[in-house]
XYZ file of C-alpha atoms in Angstrom:
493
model
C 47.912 122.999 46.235
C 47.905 119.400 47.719
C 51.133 118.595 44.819
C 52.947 122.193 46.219
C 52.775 120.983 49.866
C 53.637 117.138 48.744
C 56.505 118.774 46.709
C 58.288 120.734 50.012
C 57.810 117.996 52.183
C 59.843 116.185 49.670
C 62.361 118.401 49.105
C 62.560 118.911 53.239
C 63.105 115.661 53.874
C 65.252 115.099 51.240
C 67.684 118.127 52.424
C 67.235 115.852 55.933
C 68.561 112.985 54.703
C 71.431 114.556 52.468
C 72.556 116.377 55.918
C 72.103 112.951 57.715
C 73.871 111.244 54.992
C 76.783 113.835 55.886
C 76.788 113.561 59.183
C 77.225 109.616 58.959
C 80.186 110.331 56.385
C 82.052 112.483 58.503
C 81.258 109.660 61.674
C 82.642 106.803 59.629
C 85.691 109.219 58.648
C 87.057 109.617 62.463
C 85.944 106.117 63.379
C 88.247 105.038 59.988
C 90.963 107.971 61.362
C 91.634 106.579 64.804
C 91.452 102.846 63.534
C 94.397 103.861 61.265
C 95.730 106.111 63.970
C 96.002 102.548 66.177
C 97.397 100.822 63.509
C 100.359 103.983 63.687
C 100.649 104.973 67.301
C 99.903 101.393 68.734
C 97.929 101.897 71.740
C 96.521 98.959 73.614
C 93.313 100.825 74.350
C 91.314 103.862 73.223
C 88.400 105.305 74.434
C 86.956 108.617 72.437
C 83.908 110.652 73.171
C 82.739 113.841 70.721
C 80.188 116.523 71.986
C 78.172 118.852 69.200
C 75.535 121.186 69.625
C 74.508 119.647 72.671
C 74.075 116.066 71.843
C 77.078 113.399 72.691
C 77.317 112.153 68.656
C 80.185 110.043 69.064
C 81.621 107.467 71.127
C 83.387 104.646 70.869
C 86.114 102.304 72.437
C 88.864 100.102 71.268
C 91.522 97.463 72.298
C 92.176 95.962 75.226
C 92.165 97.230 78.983
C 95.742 95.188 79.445
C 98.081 93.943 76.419
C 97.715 90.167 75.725
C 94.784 89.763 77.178
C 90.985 89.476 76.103
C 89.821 92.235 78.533
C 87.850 94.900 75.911
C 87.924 98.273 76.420
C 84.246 99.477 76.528
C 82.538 102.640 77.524
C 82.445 101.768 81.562
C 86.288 100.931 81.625
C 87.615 103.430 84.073
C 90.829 105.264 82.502
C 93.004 107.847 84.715
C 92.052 111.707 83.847
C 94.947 112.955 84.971
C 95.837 116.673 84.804
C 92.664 117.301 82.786
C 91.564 117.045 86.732
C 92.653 120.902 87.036
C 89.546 121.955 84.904
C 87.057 120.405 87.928
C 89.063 122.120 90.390
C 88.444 125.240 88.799
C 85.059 124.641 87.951
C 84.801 123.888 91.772
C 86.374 126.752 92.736
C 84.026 128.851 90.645
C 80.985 127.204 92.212
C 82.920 128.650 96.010
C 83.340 132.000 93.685
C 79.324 131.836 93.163
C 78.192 131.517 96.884
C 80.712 134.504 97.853
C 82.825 132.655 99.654
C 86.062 133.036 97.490
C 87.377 135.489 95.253
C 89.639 134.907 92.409
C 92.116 137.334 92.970
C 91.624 136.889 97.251
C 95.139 136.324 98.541
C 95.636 132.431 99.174
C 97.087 133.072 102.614
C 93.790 134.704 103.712
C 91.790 130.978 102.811
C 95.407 129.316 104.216
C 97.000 130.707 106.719
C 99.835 128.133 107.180
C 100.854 128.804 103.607
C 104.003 129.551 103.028
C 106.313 129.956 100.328
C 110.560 130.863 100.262
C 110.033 134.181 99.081
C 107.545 136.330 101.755
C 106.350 138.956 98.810
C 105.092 135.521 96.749
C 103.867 134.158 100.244
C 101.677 137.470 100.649
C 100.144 138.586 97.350
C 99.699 135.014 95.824
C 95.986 134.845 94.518
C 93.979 132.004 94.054
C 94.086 132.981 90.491
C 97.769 132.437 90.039
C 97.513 129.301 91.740
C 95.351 128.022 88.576
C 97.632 130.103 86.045
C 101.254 128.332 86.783
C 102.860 131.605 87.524
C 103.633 131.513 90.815
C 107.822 131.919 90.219
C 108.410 128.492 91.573
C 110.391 126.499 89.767
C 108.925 122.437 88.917
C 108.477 120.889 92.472
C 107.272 117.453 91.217
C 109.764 115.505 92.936
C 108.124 116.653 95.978
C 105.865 113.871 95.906
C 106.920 111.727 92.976
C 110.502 110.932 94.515
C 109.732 111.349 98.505
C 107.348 108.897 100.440
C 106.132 111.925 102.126
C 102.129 113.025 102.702
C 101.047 115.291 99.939
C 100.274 117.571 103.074
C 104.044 117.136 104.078
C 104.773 118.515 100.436
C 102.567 121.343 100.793
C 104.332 122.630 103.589
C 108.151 121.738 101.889
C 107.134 124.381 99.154
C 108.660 127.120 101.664
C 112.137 125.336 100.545
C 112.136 125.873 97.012
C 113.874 128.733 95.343
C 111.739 130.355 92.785
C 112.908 130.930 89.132
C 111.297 134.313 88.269
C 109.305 136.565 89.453
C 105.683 135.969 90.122
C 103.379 136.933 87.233
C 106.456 137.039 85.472
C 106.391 133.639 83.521
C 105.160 130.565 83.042
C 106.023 126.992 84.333
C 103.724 124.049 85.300
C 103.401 123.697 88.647
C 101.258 120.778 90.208
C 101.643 121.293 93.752
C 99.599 124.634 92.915
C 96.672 122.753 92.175
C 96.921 120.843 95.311
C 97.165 124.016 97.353
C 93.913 125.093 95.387
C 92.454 121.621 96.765
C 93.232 122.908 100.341
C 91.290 125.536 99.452
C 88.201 123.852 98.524
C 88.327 121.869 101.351
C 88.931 125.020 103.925
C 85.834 126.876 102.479
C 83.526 124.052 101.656
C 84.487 121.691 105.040
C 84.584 118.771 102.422
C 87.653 117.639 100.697
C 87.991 118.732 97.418
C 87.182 115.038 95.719
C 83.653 114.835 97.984
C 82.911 118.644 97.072
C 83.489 117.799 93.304
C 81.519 114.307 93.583
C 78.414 116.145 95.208
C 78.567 119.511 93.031
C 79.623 118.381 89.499
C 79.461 114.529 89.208
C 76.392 113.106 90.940
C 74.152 116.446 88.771
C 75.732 115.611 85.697
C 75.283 111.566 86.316
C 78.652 110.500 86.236
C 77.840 107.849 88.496
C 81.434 105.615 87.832
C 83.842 109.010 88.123
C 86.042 109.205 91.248
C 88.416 111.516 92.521
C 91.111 108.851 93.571
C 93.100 105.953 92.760
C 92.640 104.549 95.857
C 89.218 104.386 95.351
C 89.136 101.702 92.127
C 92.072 99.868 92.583
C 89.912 96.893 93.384
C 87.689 97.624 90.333
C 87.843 95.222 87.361
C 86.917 97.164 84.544
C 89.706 99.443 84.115
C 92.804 100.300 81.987
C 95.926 99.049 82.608
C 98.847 101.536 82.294
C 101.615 100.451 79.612
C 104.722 101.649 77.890
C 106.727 101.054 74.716
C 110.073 99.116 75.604
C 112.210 98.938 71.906
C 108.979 98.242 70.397
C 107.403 95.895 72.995
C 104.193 96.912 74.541
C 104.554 96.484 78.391
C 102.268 96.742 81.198
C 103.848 98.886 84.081
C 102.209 99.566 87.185
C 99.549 102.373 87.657
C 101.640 105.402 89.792
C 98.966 107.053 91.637
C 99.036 110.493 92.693
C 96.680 110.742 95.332
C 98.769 112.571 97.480
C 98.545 115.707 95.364
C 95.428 114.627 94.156
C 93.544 117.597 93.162
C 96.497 117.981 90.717
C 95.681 115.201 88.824
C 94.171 111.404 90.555
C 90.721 111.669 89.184
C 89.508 108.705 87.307
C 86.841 108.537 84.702
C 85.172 106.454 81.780
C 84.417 107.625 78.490
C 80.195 107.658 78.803
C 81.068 109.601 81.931
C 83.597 112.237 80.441
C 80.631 113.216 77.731
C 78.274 114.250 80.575
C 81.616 117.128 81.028
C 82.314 117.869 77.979
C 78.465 118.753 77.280
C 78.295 120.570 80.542
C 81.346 122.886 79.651
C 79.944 123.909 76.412
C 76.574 124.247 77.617
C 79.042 126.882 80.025
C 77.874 125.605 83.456
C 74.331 124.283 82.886
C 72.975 120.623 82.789
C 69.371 120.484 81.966
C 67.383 123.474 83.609
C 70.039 124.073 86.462
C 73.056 126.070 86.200
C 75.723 125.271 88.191
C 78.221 128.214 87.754
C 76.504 131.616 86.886
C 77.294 132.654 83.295
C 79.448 135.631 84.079
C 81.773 133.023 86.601
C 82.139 130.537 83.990
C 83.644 132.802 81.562
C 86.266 133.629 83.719
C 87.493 129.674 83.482
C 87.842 130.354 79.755
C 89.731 134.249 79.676
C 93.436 133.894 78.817
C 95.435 134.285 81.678
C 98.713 134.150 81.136
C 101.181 134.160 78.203
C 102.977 130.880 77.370
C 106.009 130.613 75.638
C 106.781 128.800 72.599
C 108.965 126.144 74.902
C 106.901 125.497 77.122
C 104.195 124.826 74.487
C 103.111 121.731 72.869
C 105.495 120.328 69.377
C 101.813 120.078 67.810
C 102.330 124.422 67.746
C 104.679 122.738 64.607
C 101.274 122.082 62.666
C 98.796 124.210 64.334
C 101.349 127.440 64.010
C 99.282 129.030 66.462
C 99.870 133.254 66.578
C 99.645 133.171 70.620
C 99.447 130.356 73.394
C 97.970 131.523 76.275
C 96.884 129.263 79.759
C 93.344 130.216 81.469
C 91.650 128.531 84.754
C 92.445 125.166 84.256
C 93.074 125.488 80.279
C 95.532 125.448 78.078
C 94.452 127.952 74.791
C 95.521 128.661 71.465
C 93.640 130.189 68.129
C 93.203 127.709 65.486
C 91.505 129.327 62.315
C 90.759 131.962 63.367
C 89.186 130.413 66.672
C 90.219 129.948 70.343
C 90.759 126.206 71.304
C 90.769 125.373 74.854
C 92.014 122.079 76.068
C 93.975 120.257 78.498
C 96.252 116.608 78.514
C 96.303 114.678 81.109
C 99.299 111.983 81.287
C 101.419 109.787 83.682
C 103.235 106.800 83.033
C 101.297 104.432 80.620
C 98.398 106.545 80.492
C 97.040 109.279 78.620
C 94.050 111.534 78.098
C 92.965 115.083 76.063
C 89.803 117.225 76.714
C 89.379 119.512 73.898
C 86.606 122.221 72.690
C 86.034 124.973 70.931
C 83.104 126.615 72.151
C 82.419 128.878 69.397
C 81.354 126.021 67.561
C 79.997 123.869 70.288
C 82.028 121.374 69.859
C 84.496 119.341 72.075
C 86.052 115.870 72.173
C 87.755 113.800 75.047
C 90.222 110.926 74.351
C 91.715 107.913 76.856
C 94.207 105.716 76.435
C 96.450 103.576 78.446
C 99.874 103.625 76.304
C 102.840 106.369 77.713
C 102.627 109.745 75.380
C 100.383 108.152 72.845
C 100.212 111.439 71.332
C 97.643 109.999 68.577
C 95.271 112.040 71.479
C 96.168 115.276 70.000
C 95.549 114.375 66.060
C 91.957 112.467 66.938
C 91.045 115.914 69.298
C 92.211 117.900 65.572
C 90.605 115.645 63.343
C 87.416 115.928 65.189
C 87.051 119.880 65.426
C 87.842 119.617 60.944
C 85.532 116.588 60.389
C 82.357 118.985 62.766
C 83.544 122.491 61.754
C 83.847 122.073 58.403
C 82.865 118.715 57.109
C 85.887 117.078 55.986
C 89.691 116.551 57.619
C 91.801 119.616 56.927
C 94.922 117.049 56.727
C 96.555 113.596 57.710
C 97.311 114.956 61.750
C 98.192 111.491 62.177
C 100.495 111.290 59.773
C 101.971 114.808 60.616
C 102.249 114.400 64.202
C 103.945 111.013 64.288
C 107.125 112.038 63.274
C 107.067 114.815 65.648
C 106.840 112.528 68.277
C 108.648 110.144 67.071
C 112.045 111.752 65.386
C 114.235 109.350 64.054
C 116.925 108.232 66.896
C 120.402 108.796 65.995
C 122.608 106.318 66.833
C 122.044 106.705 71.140
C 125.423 106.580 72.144
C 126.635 105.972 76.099
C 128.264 108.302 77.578
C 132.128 108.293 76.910
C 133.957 106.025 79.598
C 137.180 105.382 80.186
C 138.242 102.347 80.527
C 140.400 100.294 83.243
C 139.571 102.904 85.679
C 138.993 102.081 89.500
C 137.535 104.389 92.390
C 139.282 106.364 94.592
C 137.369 104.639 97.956
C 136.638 101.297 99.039
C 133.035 99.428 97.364
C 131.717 99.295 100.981
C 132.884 103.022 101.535
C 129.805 103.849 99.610
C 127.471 101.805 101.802
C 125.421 104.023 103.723
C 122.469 107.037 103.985
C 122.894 110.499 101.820
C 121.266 113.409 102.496
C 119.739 116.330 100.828
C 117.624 118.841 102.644
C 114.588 118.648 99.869
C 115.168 115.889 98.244
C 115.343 113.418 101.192
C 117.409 110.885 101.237
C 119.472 107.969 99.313
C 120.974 104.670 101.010
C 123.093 102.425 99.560
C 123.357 98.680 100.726
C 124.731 95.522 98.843
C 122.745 92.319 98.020
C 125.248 89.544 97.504
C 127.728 91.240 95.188
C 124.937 93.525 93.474
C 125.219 97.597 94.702
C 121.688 98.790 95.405
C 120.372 102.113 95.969
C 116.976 103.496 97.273
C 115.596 106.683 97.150
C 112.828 107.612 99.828
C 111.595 104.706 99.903
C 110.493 105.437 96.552
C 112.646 104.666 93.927
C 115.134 101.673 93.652
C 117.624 100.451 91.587
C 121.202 99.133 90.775
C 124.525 100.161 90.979
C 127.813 99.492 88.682
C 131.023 100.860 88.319
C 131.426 103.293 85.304
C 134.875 104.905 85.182
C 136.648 106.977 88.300
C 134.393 107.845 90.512
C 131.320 107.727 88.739
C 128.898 104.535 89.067
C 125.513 104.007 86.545
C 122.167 103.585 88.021
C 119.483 101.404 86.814
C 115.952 102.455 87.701
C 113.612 98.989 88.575
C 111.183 101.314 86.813
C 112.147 100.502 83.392
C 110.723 103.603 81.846
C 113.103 105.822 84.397
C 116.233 104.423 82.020
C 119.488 104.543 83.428
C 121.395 107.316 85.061
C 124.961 108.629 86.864
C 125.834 109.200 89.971
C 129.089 111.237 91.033
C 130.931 110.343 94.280
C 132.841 112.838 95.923
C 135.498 112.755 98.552
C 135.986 115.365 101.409
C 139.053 117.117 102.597
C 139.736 114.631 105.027
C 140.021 112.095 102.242
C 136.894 109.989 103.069
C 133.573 109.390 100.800
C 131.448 112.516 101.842
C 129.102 113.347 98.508
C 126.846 112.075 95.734
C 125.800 113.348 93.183
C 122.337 112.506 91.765
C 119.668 114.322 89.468
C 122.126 117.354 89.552
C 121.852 117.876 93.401
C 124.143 116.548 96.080
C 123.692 114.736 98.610
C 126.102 114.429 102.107
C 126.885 111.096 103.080
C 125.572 110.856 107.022
């Protein structure tokens, strides 16, 4: 009897360390994957977290925090979250949704009264819900606060200028100010703003003790990413563009031991050891496909995935992927990047940081990750799938054509001067020395050079903004009176 029992254990423990031997495989295979992915994609810094049945079972950091410098990336470096932000304003809003002091489908104007949009039908039946779904009609309103010095309050209350593009419900186009309106609406129910509601409620229970909901609030910090872009193969630091303003949109900041505590809250769907934070039947509804998204307004990795419908939730962006629904979210701004990705049916989810413009290797490690814990092995190369994706071969870039020995039709110093546009603010052109300058709201700068005619090229001081036409126009009276920039004119004052 003794030799039976002595002859299960054995076997037992041998199945144990066959399934451990496994497990370490497929760890060593993603930790080998995003080493090579580096070597591809070039990132200065990586930080990657995996969640599975309840235990964080990967994580791991790489590079550098800034490009030519010692500074290690390690699991306390702070990295931007970006839009993946939306997902804790839903989850906050659900938490409102559980105490019965929001709806999801109450009208927004009856939490805001001063909201107000261009259309007054839109105005008066816009729900909460469509403010997390990107269907409100309005067209993008980014440059709202990412080309005007302006309060993101001052922004808020601009959105009654712009035109809307379809009908509500109708369609589907990002929309970030929407998410800041759904941050005045934490703050109007809970009497907190929405970044001291989500540090109380979510990140103090779930220990994420170095999270924060602005910029503002680590820029003195040491240990954190610098952002960077890729200049004709050159890896640049560029400074960090905070978004504060419309910060419930996307200006949280994070590190990767942190960002595990999430991930392992979501697919434990609201609980973190024996409390539950959103009821069950709430936290569904942050995972229920909202709205339909079309192919082009999709991500290029549909090109590998071939996904049979794309759908947005509460905070979510969805798709099926054998035969199961993936919900994730990117987060990006200039020189930095981030993914949160799960799918809950198998209780697993991964989160990825890095501080390198549309390193897009964040998509093939959140891929690689569900294969390697789904099913054991890596269903392909995404690395080597996605890259070219991302990275189509240039044709030759070609200027556009110019005619040559051309002059204006007005005097250099007739351009000097303010322009005006009724949403977009304001332009003024002065001259330093013999160099044409141009600034836009206080906000964005650059130079000025004849091109042909009437036509002059701008060159952003932000590098990665590239270069750029503007049009000058003269009125009937024969003087300088227009100029045209991003498509829009502007009247000379």
């Amino acid at each position: 009897m003794r030799t039976f029992f002595s002859i299960i254990a054995i076997a037992f423990f041998s199945i144990l360390n066959l399934n451990a031997q496994a497990f370490d495989k497929q760890l060593k295979l993603l930790d080998d994957f995003i080493v090579e992915g580096i070597e591809k994609w070039k990132p200065p810094g990586l930080a990657v977290t995996v969640v599975k049945d309840d235990n964080i079972i990967f994580t791991k950091t790489y590079g550098k925090r800034t490009v030519g410098t010692d500074k290690k990336v390690d699991e306390n470096t702070l990295f931007g979250c970006m839009s993946t932000t939306k997902a804790f304003v839903s989850a906050g809003l659900a938490m409102l949704v559980d105490e019965g002091k929001i709806q999801w489908d109450d009208k927004v104007i009856d939490h805001l009264p001063d909201f107000r949009l261009k259309d007054a039908y839109i105005t008066r039946e816009l729900t909460i819900r469509d403010l997390l779904t990107h269907r409100s009609g309005l067209g993008n309103s980014d440059y709202l606060w990412s080309m005007m010095s302006i309060s993101g309050d001052s922004a808020y209350h601009k959105l009654k200028e712009i035109d809307k593009s379809y009908s509500l419900r109708s369609s589907f186009i990002y929309q970030n100010l929407m998410y800041h309106t759904a941050g005045k609406v934490i703050e109007a129910k809970s009497g907190k703003s929405w970044g001291q509601f989500l540090d109380e409620r979510i990140f103090k229970p779930l220990q994420m003790n170095r999270t924060y909901p602005l910029l503002s609030s680590i820029e003195t910090f040491e240990n954190k990413a610098d952002a960077h872009y890729d200049f004709d193969g050159k890896i640049t630091k560029v400074p960090q563009m905070s978004v504060d303003k419309v910060g419930a949109a996307g200006s949280m900041w994070s590190t990767i031991s942190d960002i595990g505590q999430w991930i392992k809250f979501l697919l434990n769907e609201g609980r973190v050891e024996n409390d539950t934070l959103i009821q069950p039947a709430t936290f569904k509804e942050l995972y229920k496909p909202q709205q339909l998204i079309p192919s082009s307004q999709f991500y290029p990795t549909q090109q590998v995935t071939k996904p049979n419908w794309m759908t947005y939730g509460l905070g979510w962006f969805q798709h099926d992927y054998k035969d199961k629904m993936v919900q994730f979210h990117t987060g990006s701004l200039p020189g930095m990047v981030a993914i949160a990705g799960m799918i809950p049916e198998d209780n697993v989810g991964v989160y990825v940081m890095g501080n390198l413009d549309h390193v897009e290797l964040r998509h093939a490690i959140m891929y690689a990750a569900f294969d390697l814990f789904t099913e054991g092995k890596l269903s392909r190369n995404w690395s080597e799938e996605l890259y070219p994706i991302y990275h189509p071969e240039e044709a030759e870039k070609e200027e556009p054509q110019r005619t040559a020995g051309t002059k204006p039709s007005f005097l250099e110093n007739d351009l000097l001067g303010k322009y005006h546009h009724d949403r977009f603010g304001w332009v003024e052109l002065s001259k330093k020395g013999n160099q044409l300058e141009f600034n836009m709201n206080n906000t964005i700068y650059g130079t000025l050079s004849h091109w042909h005619y009437d036509t002059y090229k701008a060159v952003f001081r932000r590098q990665y903004m590239g270069e750029g036409m503007i049009n000058f126009r003269l009125g009937s009276n024969g003087k300088l009176s227009h100029a045209e920039l991003f498509g829009e004119d502007f009247i000379k004052l």
